[in-house]
């Protein structure tokens, strides 16, 4: 059996006035996703358990069959795994975003989607300039960097993801709790250091959001996760993604990570390249997981036009070719679903259950309808515990 899983990140949404009361997923022209829903099944799945902050770390862990209540220790540790950063059980990892704060307001969680080279320069300068015993910076992709702490300070802190507080005053969202003073000090010192940094001068001159400071969040210790093969008996799979969070999950799951040139986490990504490579990897692997970040980033920018276009590109350049490839195998299944909603109206991740569509060998059709939130909700297939979906996808209806 060949399995393909395609995740248009944050593609689910609420109805929008600008789209005549349709959601972006419903408004987008998606003949391939619709075919999957019509030939197979669609339903709703709750990927963010009650009490968790909505994010891809929690959502994708759920949909891969791992209960976040048991396995989730934070977002940053997953990204540390992506970079193969060795962690002892007592080490802490923090996400270290480069963000744009203006007049005390969180303007942009991504510092204008800052490029890798610029981000690396800034992080390198910060690591030399800040006095932070026990702390070590690691550069990641774009604005997504990491700060590791190997020391004796105890932390019991509450932090907020910067993409959850757009246009809000940062003062009320700074780290709180035991050990938070040192985090707040690093953040404010970074603001002083970066204020007139030459990279920021150029960014301002060219109309890009400057990286005015670091923002620390998503902290945790290294998680202890059984591999996907141990858990489900499926041969090691292949992860294709533009973000470190998913590369890290892949490492922990015992999967290979396949890099595709031209793939980014934004709408400038090479959709066709990702579609070709996802299809090609199905020759080599029994399971290929292909994740596209672009719809989520467009939602955070409240850019509904780009969101619709990203969904359409995913449908025609990735889902289409993968479906075509799968049909050359005797037994196959495909699952397409947003990991969580990201709502244009709030620019934040939502908590509603996600629609999913699956088709393939012995997945039988019940209701006939295009793939969207409304039709998924109308189906009788509602999975309340997200981590039960994977077992269903891999085995339902098979002897
Ligand atoms: Zn997001």
Coordinates of N, CA and C in Angstrom, one line a residue, residues 16 35 41 47 64 69 78 98 110 132 138 152 168 192 202 222 265 267 269 279 305 310 357 362 375 382:
X16 N -16.1 34.3 4.3 CA -15.7 35.6 4.2 C -16.6 36.5 3.3
X35 N -12.4 15.7 -6.2 CA -12.5 14.4 -6.7 C -12.2 13.4 -5.6
X41 N -14.0 9.9 1.0 CA -14.8 10.4 2.1 C -14.3 11.7 2.5
X47 N -8.1 18.5 15.7 CA -6.6 18.3 15.8 C -6.0 19.0 17.0
X64 N -0.9 12.8 12.9 CA 0.0 11.7 12.6 C -0.2 10.6 13.6
X69 N -1.4 15.3 24.3 CA -1.4 15.3 25.7 C -0.3 14.4 26.3
X78 N 10.8 20.4 18.9 CA 10.6 19.7 17.6 C 11.6 20.4 16.5
X98 N 12.5 36.4 14.9 CA 12.8 37.8 14.6 C 11.5 38.4 14.3
X110 N 7.0 37.8 11.6 CA 8.0 37.2 10.7 C 9.1 38.2 10.2
X132 N 24.6 36.4 27.9 CA 23.6 35.4 28.2 C 24.3 34.1 28.6
X138 N 20.8 29.3 17.7 CA 20.9 28.5 16.5 C 20.0 29.1 15.4
X152 N 21.6 26.3 35.0 CA 20.9 25.9 36.3 C 19.6 26.7 36.6
X168 N -1.2 43.8 18.6 CA -1.5 44.0 20.1 C -0.3 44.5 20.8
X192 N 17.5 46.8 21.7 CA 18.5 47.9 21.7 C 19.6 47.6 20.6
X202 N 18.6 49.0 5.9 CA 18.4 48.7 4.5 C 16.9 48.2 4.3
X222 N 13.4 18.2 25.4 CA 13.3 17.2 24.3 C 12.2 16.2 24.5
X265 N 8.5 28.7 2.6 CA 7.3 28.6 3.5 C 6.3 29.7 3.0
X267 N 4.3 32.0 -0.5 CA 3.6 31.8 -1.7 C 4.6 31.8 -2.9
X269 N 6.9 29.8 -3.2 CA 7.4 28.5 -3.2 C 7.2 27.8 -4.6
X279 N 5.4 13.1 -5.9 CA 5.0 11.9 -6.7 C 6.2 11.0 -6.9
X305 N -6.8 36.8 -1.0 CA -6.5 36.5 -2.5 C -5.4 35.5 -2.6
X310 N -3.1 30.1 -3.3 CA -2.2 29.1 -2.8 C -2.9 27.7 -2.8
X357 N -10.2 15.0 3.6 CA -10.7 14.2 2.6 C -9.7 13.0 2.3
X362 N -10.3 0.7 -1.1 CA -11.4 0.4 -0.2 C -11.8 1.5 0.8
X375 N -19.3 20.9 3.7 CA -19.6 19.6 3.4 C -19.0 18.6 4.3
X382 N -17.1 12.4 12.1 CA -16.5 13.5 12.9 C -15.6 12.8 13.9

